[in-house]
């Protein structure tokens, strides 16, 4: 009697000659990262439900939880050495729902529906841009031609940052800065399209992958205090902190472009120096002949 469910296959397996492929027991370290990804997907789907019920604070909270879990699943997989092709595909599908579909539906249910088709088109553009951003990231992640310093930058705004940034007008309303006026819907639609274009653009943005990878021993305890302080602020003043964080992130994009240009100029200068050294070596024999003559 065959099993009622298809066996879990984390990726390509090595087949033995003359035998049918068999699935051995899967280590728990391969399953845990996928569980974190599925929890993030559940949070994103819950955000959609909260948007349909017009509970904007809970919807935004679910998006934030999905972003935190998305940041954790890859690190958990690398820590446990449980990365797999299955997990990478599942992560991309979850990211599209969490950071492409859910924010678009939240914004449309919140205010964009006041301008009907224009608001829906803006929501569609954001969702499609998120899908394109994720597809481009999956294609370029294994590019062997990337320089070592490229790990400090993303190409365009990543999907989680784009999802949190596009909800900036909702944060402003929840803190009492932006009134809920239907006349503001066209401006919000333009902002949504602008964030979508940033996601699919070639602008460099800070990745933060190497930030905090190594911490000095004397800074460990202060780091704990700062982390607790930030979490307490986020819990006590969630929308104020989110609004300030998004504003700071948008301001950092020109700074990221500036630093990216400095790296490119340094790389070009090194290439020129290497070319001059090779040229000198090529003509070194000719100079020796001239001296001997």
mmCIF file of C-alpha atoms in Angstrom:
data_model
loop_
_atom_site.group_PDB
_atom_site.id
_atom_site.type_symbol
_atom_site.label_atom_id
_atom_site.label_comp_id
_atom_site.label_asym_id
_atom_site.label_seq_id
_atom_site.Cartn_x
_atom_site.Cartn_y
_atom_site.Cartn_z
ATOM 1 C CA UNK A 1 0.000 0.000 0.000
ATOM 2 C CA UNK A 2 1.452 3.361 -1.033
ATOM 3 C CA UNK A 3 1.724 6.304 1.327
ATOM 4 C CA UNK A 4 -1.170 8.834 1.186
ATOM 5 C CA UNK A 5 1.209 11.795 0.815
ATOM 6 C CA UNK A 6 4.077 12.363 -1.560
ATOM 7 C CA UNK A 7 7.482 12.148 0.151
ATOM 8 C CA UNK A 8 9.264 15.393 0.960
ATOM 9 C CA UNK A 9 12.196 16.053 -1.352
ATOM 10 C CA UNK A 10 14.416 18.983 -0.274
ATOM 11 C CA UNK A 11 16.352 18.956 -3.543
ATOM 12 C CA UNK A 12 18.102 16.820 -6.112
ATOM 13 C CA UNK A 13 19.329 13.494 -4.775
ATOM 14 C CA UNK A 14 22.033 11.150 -5.992
ATOM 15 C CA UNK A 15 20.610 8.007 -7.567
ATOM 16 C CA UNK A 16 22.184 4.594 -7.354
ATOM 17 C CA UNK A 17 22.675 2.601 -10.517
ATOM 18 C CA UNK A 18 20.174 -0.150 -11.107
ATOM 19 C CA UNK A 19 17.885 0.922 -8.271
ATOM 20 C CA UNK A 20 14.810 3.070 -8.096
ATOM 21 C CA UNK A 21 15.246 6.394 -6.283
ATOM 22 C CA UNK A 22 14.543 6.124 -2.561
ATOM 23 C CA UNK A 23 13.827 8.850 -0.054
ATOM 24 C CA UNK A 24 15.653 8.490 3.216
ATOM 25 C CA UNK A 25 14.617 10.205 6.409
ATOM 26 C CA UNK A 26 14.928 13.972 6.178
ATOM 27 C CA UNK A 27 16.991 15.670 8.939
ATOM 28 C CA UNK A 28 15.133 18.095 11.157
ATOM 29 C CA UNK A 29 17.606 20.830 10.220
ATOM 30 C CA UNK A 30 16.115 20.813 6.682
ATOM 31 C CA UNK A 31 12.559 21.115 7.976
ATOM 32 C CA UNK A 32 12.921 23.906 10.559
ATOM 33 C CA UNK A 33 13.759 26.731 8.085
ATOM 34 C CA UNK A 34 10.749 25.771 5.963
ATOM 35 C CA UNK A 35 8.529 25.870 9.041
ATOM 36 C CA UNK A 36 9.692 29.426 9.713
ATOM 37 C CA UNK A 37 8.872 30.325 6.093
ATOM 38 C CA UNK A 38 5.399 28.804 6.413
ATOM 39 C CA UNK A 39 4.793 30.774 9.619
ATOM 40 C CA UNK A 40 5.740 33.940 7.721
ATOM 41 C CA UNK A 41 3.276 32.966 4.977
ATOM 42 C CA UNK A 42 0.542 32.458 7.566
ATOM 43 C CA UNK A 43 1.276 35.918 8.931
ATOM 44 C CA UNK A 44 1.036 37.450 5.453
ATOM 45 C CA UNK A 45 -2.295 35.745 4.790
ATOM 46 C CA UNK A 46 -3.536 36.948 8.178
ATOM 47 C CA UNK A 47 -2.613 40.493 7.136
ATOM 48 C CA UNK A 48 -4.921 40.102 4.125
ATOM 49 C CA UNK A 49 -7.759 38.979 6.399
ATOM 50 C CA UNK A 50 -7.189 41.933 8.737
ATOM 51 C CA UNK A 51 -7.293 44.282 5.729
ATOM 52 C CA UNK A 52 -10.629 42.856 4.620
ATOM 53 C CA UNK A 53 -11.939 43.508 8.145
ATOM 54 C CA UNK A 54 -10.508 47.072 8.125
ATOM 55 C CA UNK A 55 -8.267 46.325 11.130
ATOM 56 C CA UNK A 56 -5.283 48.245 9.828
ATOM 57 C CA UNK A 57 -3.136 48.070 12.948
ATOM 58 C CA UNK A 58 -3.339 44.267 13.065
ATOM 59 C CA UNK A 59 -2.734 44.032 9.316
ATOM 60 C CA UNK A 60 0.458 46.083 9.586
ATOM 61 C CA UNK A 61 1.541 44.077 12.625
ATOM 62 C CA UNK A 62 1.164 40.870 10.632
ATOM 63 C CA UNK A 63 3.318 42.296 7.822
ATOM 64 C CA UNK A 64 6.014 43.253 10.350
ATOM 65 C CA UNK A 65 5.956 39.745 11.839
ATOM 66 C CA UNK A 66 6.249 38.260 8.338
ATOM 67 C CA UNK A 67 9.257 40.498 7.643
ATOM 68 C CA UNK A 68 10.946 39.414 10.886
ATOM 69 C CA UNK A 69 10.351 35.733 10.127
ATOM 70 C CA UNK A 70 11.606 36.241 6.570
ATOM 71 C CA UNK A 71 14.836 37.668 7.963
ATOM 72 C CA UNK A 72 15.171 34.669 10.264
ATOM 73 C CA UNK A 73 14.458 31.739 7.945
ATOM 74 C CA UNK A 74 17.549 32.216 5.786
ATOM 75 C CA UNK A 75 19.787 32.718 8.812
ATOM 76 C CA UNK A 76 18.323 29.623 10.480
ATOM 77 C CA UNK A 77 18.938 27.607 7.318
ATOM 78 C CA UNK A 78 22.560 28.750 7.087
ATOM 79 C CA UNK A 79 23.146 28.230 10.807
ATOM 80 C CA UNK A 80 21.786 24.676 10.708
ATOM 81 C CA UNK A 81 23.277 24.007 7.260
ATOM 82 C CA UNK A 82 19.754 23.257 6.089
ATOM 83 C CA UNK A 83 19.596 25.250 2.863
ATOM 84 C CA UNK A 84 17.803 23.497 0.011
ATOM 85 C CA UNK A 85 16.337 24.242 -3.393
ATOM 86 C CA UNK A 86 12.878 23.466 -2.035
ATOM 87 C CA UNK A 87 13.319 26.034 0.733
ATOM 88 C CA UNK A 88 14.524 28.696 -1.696
ATOM 89 C CA UNK A 89 11.482 28.229 -3.943
ATOM 90 C CA UNK A 90 9.097 28.213 -0.979
ATOM 91 C CA UNK A 91 10.696 31.382 0.381
ATOM 92 C CA UNK A 92 10.200 33.214 -2.929
ATOM 93 C CA UNK A 93 6.533 32.219 -3.147
ATOM 94 C CA UNK A 94 5.930 33.272 0.465
ATOM 95 C CA UNK A 95 7.699 36.596 -0.104
ATOM 96 C CA UNK A 96 5.463 37.375 -3.078
ATOM 97 C CA UNK A 97 2.326 36.836 -0.999
ATOM 98 C CA UNK A 98 3.646 38.565 2.120
ATOM 99 C CA UNK A 99 5.344 41.558 0.506
ATOM 100 C CA UNK A 100 3.664 41.818 -2.889
ATOM 101 C CA UNK A 101 0.020 40.824 -2.530
ATOM 102 C CA UNK A 102 -0.757 41.631 1.118
ATOM 103 C CA UNK A 103 0.491 45.285 1.138
ATOM 104 C CA UNK A 104 -1.289 45.985 -2.151
ATOM 105 C CA UNK A 105 -4.604 44.695 -0.791
ATOM 106 C CA UNK A 106 -4.115 46.608 2.459
ATOM 107 C CA UNK A 107 -3.571 49.878 0.586
ATOM 108 C CA UNK A 108 -6.469 49.286 -1.802
ATOM 109 C CA UNK A 109 -8.879 48.460 1.034
ATOM 110 C CA UNK A 110 -7.583 51.407 3.073
ATOM 111 C CA UNK A 111 -7.762 54.322 0.599
ATOM 112 C CA UNK A 112 -6.914 53.431 -3.002
ATOM 113 C CA UNK A 113 -10.422 52.139 -3.659
ATOM 114 C CA UNK A 114 -11.583 55.773 -3.510
ATOM 115 C CA UNK A 115 -10.094 56.309 -6.976
ATOM 116 C CA UNK A 116 -11.361 52.945 -8.240
ATOM 117 C CA UNK A 117 -9.424 51.778 -11.314
ATOM 118 C CA UNK A 118 -6.474 54.125 -10.735
ATOM 119 C CA UNK A 119 -6.013 52.761 -7.218
ATOM 120 C CA UNK A 120 -6.297 49.172 -8.434
ATOM 121 C CA UNK A 121 -3.743 49.795 -11.189
ATOM 122 C CA UNK A 122 -1.324 51.197 -8.608
ATOM 123 C CA UNK A 123 -1.847 48.101 -6.441
ATOM 124 C CA UNK A 124 -1.289 45.844 -9.470
ATOM 125 C CA UNK A 125 1.926 47.658 -10.393
ATOM 126 C CA UNK A 126 3.274 47.187 -6.883
ATOM 127 C CA UNK A 127 2.456 43.459 -6.803
ATOM 128 C CA UNK A 128 3.966 42.843 -10.239
ATOM 129 C CA UNK A 129 7.074 44.823 -9.302
ATOM 130 C CA UNK A 130 7.503 42.672 -6.202
ATOM 131 C CA UNK A 131 7.281 39.519 -8.336
ATOM 132 C CA UNK A 132 9.821 40.875 -10.826
ATOM 133 C CA UNK A 133 12.141 41.947 -8.001
ATOM 134 C CA UNK A 134 12.080 38.483 -6.465
ATOM 135 C CA UNK A 135 12.628 36.789 -9.836
ATOM 136 C CA UNK A 136 15.622 39.017 -10.598
ATOM 137 C CA UNK A 137 17.085 38.322 -7.165
ATOM 138 C CA UNK A 138 16.775 34.551 -7.654
ATOM 139 C CA UNK A 139 18.500 34.756 -11.034
ATOM 140 C CA UNK A 140 21.395 36.961 -9.884
ATOM 141 C CA UNK A 141 22.060 35.410 -6.474
ATOM 142 C CA UNK A 142 24.686 32.999 -7.849
ATOM 143 C CA UNK A 143 26.403 35.450 -10.194
ATOM 144 C CA UNK A 144 30.119 34.507 -10.139
ATOM 145 C CA UNK A 145 31.174 37.885 -11.568
ATOM 146 C CA UNK A 146 30.074 39.888 -8.528
ATOM 147 C CA UNK A 147 32.923 41.604 -6.668
ATOM 148 C CA UNK A 148 33.388 40.891 -2.971
ATOM 149 C CA UNK A 149 32.091 44.321 -1.917
ATOM 150 C CA UNK A 150 28.765 43.762 -3.761
ATOM 151 C CA UNK A 151 27.457 41.803 -0.757
ATOM 152 C CA UNK A 152 26.979 45.166 0.995
ATOM 153 C CA UNK A 153 24.337 46.257 -1.537
ATOM 154 C CA UNK A 154 21.042 45.115 -3.018
ATOM 155 C CA UNK A 155 19.999 46.007 -6.550
ATOM 156 C CA UNK A 156 16.821 47.983 -5.991
ATOM 157 C CA UNK A 157 14.704 48.008 -2.844
ATOM 158 C CA UNK A 158 14.207 44.434 -1.546
ATOM 159 C CA UNK A 159 10.665 43.099 -1.243
ATOM 160 C CA UNK A 160 10.353 43.233 2.597
ATOM 161 C CA UNK A 161 11.693 46.801 2.722
ATOM 162 C CA UNK A 162 9.396 47.752 -0.158
ATOM 163 C CA UNK A 163 6.376 46.317 1.645
ATOM 164 C CA UNK A 164 7.139 48.196 4.857
ATOM 165 C CA UNK A 165 7.938 51.396 2.938
ATOM 166 C CA UNK A 166 4.810 51.389 0.771
ATOM 167 C CA UNK A 167 2.656 51.351 3.922
ATOM 168 C CA UNK A 168 4.173 54.664 5.051
ATOM 169 C CA UNK A 169 0.917 56.666 4.436
ATOM 170 C CA UNK A 170 -1.001 54.221 6.658
ATOM 171 C CA UNK A 171 1.530 54.765 9.470
ATOM 172 C CA UNK A 172 1.069 58.520 9.158
ATOM 173 C CA UNK A 173 -2.696 58.201 9.455
ATOM 174 C CA UNK A 174 -2.480 55.906 12.478
ATOM 175 C CA UNK A 175 -0.236 58.393 14.305
ATOM 176 C CA UNK A 176 -2.632 61.242 13.481
ATOM 177 C CA UNK A 177 -0.452 63.098 10.964
ATOM 178 C CA UNK A 178 -2.314 62.234 7.743
ATOM 179 C CA UNK A 179 -6.119 62.651 7.634
ATOM 180 C CA UNK A 180 -8.232 60.000 5.935
ATOM 181 C CA UNK A 181 -9.366 62.168 3.027
ATOM 182 C CA UNK A 182 -10.445 60.553 -0.273
ATOM 183 C CA UNK A 183 -8.801 63.500 -2.061
ATOM 184 C CA UNK A 184 -5.406 62.135 -0.977
ATOM 185 C CA UNK A 185 -5.923 58.835 -2.803
ATOM 186 C CA UNK A 186 -4.274 59.977 -6.098
ATOM 187 C CA UNK A 187 -1.167 61.136 -4.214
ATOM 188 C CA UNK A 188 -1.022 57.813 -2.352
ATOM 189 C CA UNK A 189 -1.345 55.974 -5.672
ATOM 190 C CA UNK A 190 1.625 57.915 -7.054
ATOM 191 C CA UNK A 191 3.642 57.063 -3.939
ATOM 192 C CA UNK A 192 2.805 53.364 -4.351
ATOM 193 C CA UNK A 193 3.966 53.435 -7.979
ATOM 194 C CA UNK A 194 7.170 55.256 -6.948
ATOM 195 C CA UNK A 195 8.020 52.552 -4.396
ATOM 196 C CA UNK A 196 7.256 49.887 -7.003
ATOM 197 C CA UNK A 197 9.694 51.528 -9.422
ATOM 198 C CA UNK A 198 12.358 51.620 -6.700
ATOM 199 C CA UNK A 199 11.932 47.859 -6.278
ATOM 200 C CA UNK A 200 12.598 47.080 -9.946
ATOM 201 C CA UNK A 201 15.208 49.820 -10.416
ATOM 202 C CA UNK A 202 18.975 49.336 -10.624
ATOM 203 C CA UNK A 203 19.598 51.699 -7.717
ATOM 204 C CA UNK A 204 21.905 50.203 -5.063
ATOM 205 C CA UNK A 205 20.538 49.990 -1.533
ATOM 206 C CA UNK A 206 22.273 48.928 1.659
ATOM 207 C CA UNK A 207 21.887 45.205 2.365
ATOM 208 C CA UNK A 208 23.191 45.083 5.928
ATOM 209 C CA UNK A 209 24.257 41.454 5.458
ATOM 210 C CA UNK A 210 27.610 41.993 7.142
ATOM 211 C CA UNK A 211 26.259 44.353 9.791
ATOM 212 C CA UNK A 212 26.717 42.780 13.195
ATOM 213 C CA UNK A 213 28.204 39.540 11.917
ATOM 214 C CA UNK A 214 31.008 39.984 14.448
ATOM 215 C CA UNK A 215 30.603 41.887 17.714
ATOM 216 C CA UNK A 216 33.392 42.902 20.073
ATOM 217 C CA UNK A 217 33.171 41.222 23.457
ATOM 218 C CA UNK A 218 32.967 44.506 25.344
ATOM 219 C CA UNK A 219 29.987 45.572 23.215
ATOM 220 C CA UNK A 220 27.843 42.454 23.718
ATOM 221 C CA UNK A 221 26.070 43.636 26.878
ATOM 222 C CA UNK A 222 25.396 47.176 25.560
ATOM 223 C CA UNK A 223 24.050 45.559 22.390
ATOM 224 C CA UNK A 224 21.555 43.566 24.454
ATOM 225 C CA UNK A 225 20.408 46.761 26.189
ATOM 226 C CA UNK A 226 19.985 48.599 22.880
ATOM 227 C CA UNK A 227 18.062 45.670 21.373
ATOM 228 C CA UNK A 228 15.663 45.523 24.338
ATOM 229 C CA UNK A 229 15.231 49.301 24.168
ATOM 230 C CA UNK A 230 14.370 49.203 20.458
ATOM 231 C CA UNK A 231 11.906 46.348 20.912
ATOM 232 C CA UNK A 232 10.255 48.218 23.795
ATOM 233 C CA UNK A 233 9.933 51.323 21.620
ATOM 234 C CA UNK A 234 8.453 49.304 18.775
ATOM 235 C CA UNK A 235 5.895 47.698 21.081
ATOM 236 C CA UNK A 236 4.988 50.976 22.819
ATOM 237 C CA UNK A 237 5.031 53.267 19.756
ATOM 238 C CA UNK A 238 4.801 50.885 16.786
ATOM 239 C CA UNK A 239 3.604 53.215 14.059
ATOM 240 C CA UNK A 240 5.809 56.125 15.093
ATOM 241 C CA UNK A 241 8.888 53.866 14.993
ATOM 242 C CA UNK A 242 7.825 52.356 11.662
ATOM 243 C CA UNK A 243 7.287 55.817 10.166
ATOM 244 C CA UNK A 244 10.712 57.006 11.347
ATOM 245 C CA UNK A 245 12.323 53.799 10.119
ATOM 246 C CA UNK A 246 10.817 54.129 6.636
ATOM 247 C CA UNK A 247 11.815 57.795 6.421
ATOM 248 C CA UNK A 248 15.372 56.909 7.428
ATOM 249 C CA UNK A 249 15.487 54.068 4.909
ATOM 250 C CA UNK A 250 14.328 56.280 2.038
ATOM 251 C CA UNK A 251 16.952 58.864 2.994
ATOM 252 C CA UNK A 252 19.627 56.140 2.982
ATOM 253 C CA UNK A 253 19.055 55.298 -0.703
ATOM 254 C CA UNK A 254 21.043 58.313 -2.035
ATOM 255 C CA UNK A 255 23.775 57.517 0.509
ATOM 256 C CA UNK A 256 23.892 53.917 -0.728
ATOM 257 C CA UNK A 257 24.243 55.156 -4.317
ATOM 258 C CA UNK A 258 27.113 57.437 -3.237
ATOM 259 C CA UNK A 259 29.015 54.620 -1.509
ATOM 260 C CA UNK A 260 28.340 52.277 -4.434
ATOM 261 C CA UNK A 261 29.912 54.802 -6.804
ATOM 262 C CA UNK A 262 32.974 55.033 -4.550
ATOM 263 C CA UNK A 263 33.409 51.258 -4.686
ATOM 264 C CA UNK A 264 33.045 51.309 -8.477
ATOM 265 C CA UNK A 265 35.631 54.072 -8.838
ATOM 266 C CA UNK A 266 38.039 52.191 -6.571
ATOM 267 C CA UNK A 267 37.568 49.017 -8.612
ATOM 268 C CA UNK A 268 38.160 50.943 -11.851
ATOM 269 C CA UNK A 269 41.315 52.517 -10.419
ATOM 270 C CA UNK A 270 42.643 49.073 -9.431
ATOM 271 C CA UNK A 271 41.924 47.762 -12.945
ATOM 272 C CA UNK A 272 43.842 50.680 -14.472
ATOM 273 C CA UNK A 273 46.796 50.069 -12.155
ATOM 274 C CA UNK A 274 46.832 46.375 -13.040
ATOM 275 C CA UNK A 275 46.756 47.254 -16.747
ATOM 276 C CA UNK A 276 49.695 49.631 -16.391
ATOM 277 C CA UNK A 277 51.736 47.000 -14.550
ATOM 278 C CA UNK A 278 51.022 44.424 -17.271
ATOM 279 C CA UNK A 279 52.014 46.933 -19.947
ATOM 280 C CA UNK A 280 55.293 47.662 -18.183
ATOM 281 C CA UNK A 281 56.045 43.953 -17.971
ATOM 282 C CA UNK A 282 55.249 43.492 -21.649
ATOM 283 C CA UNK A 283 57.787 46.166 -22.668
ATOM 284 C CA UNK A 284 60.398 45.193 -20.099
ATOM 285 C CA UNK A 285 62.160 42.922 -22.599
ATOM 286 C CA UNK A 286 62.240 45.693 -25.196
ATOM 287 C CA UNK A 287 63.812 48.091 -22.703
ATOM 288 C CA UNK A 288 66.500 45.523 -21.882
ATOM 289 C CA UNK A 289 67.313 45.110 -25.592
ATOM 290 C CA UNK A 290 67.647 48.844 -26.000
ATOM 291 C CA UNK A 291 69.992 49.051 -22.992
ATOM 292 C CA UNK A 292 72.096 46.166 -24.335
ATOM 293 C CA UNK A 293 72.344 47.760 -27.734
#
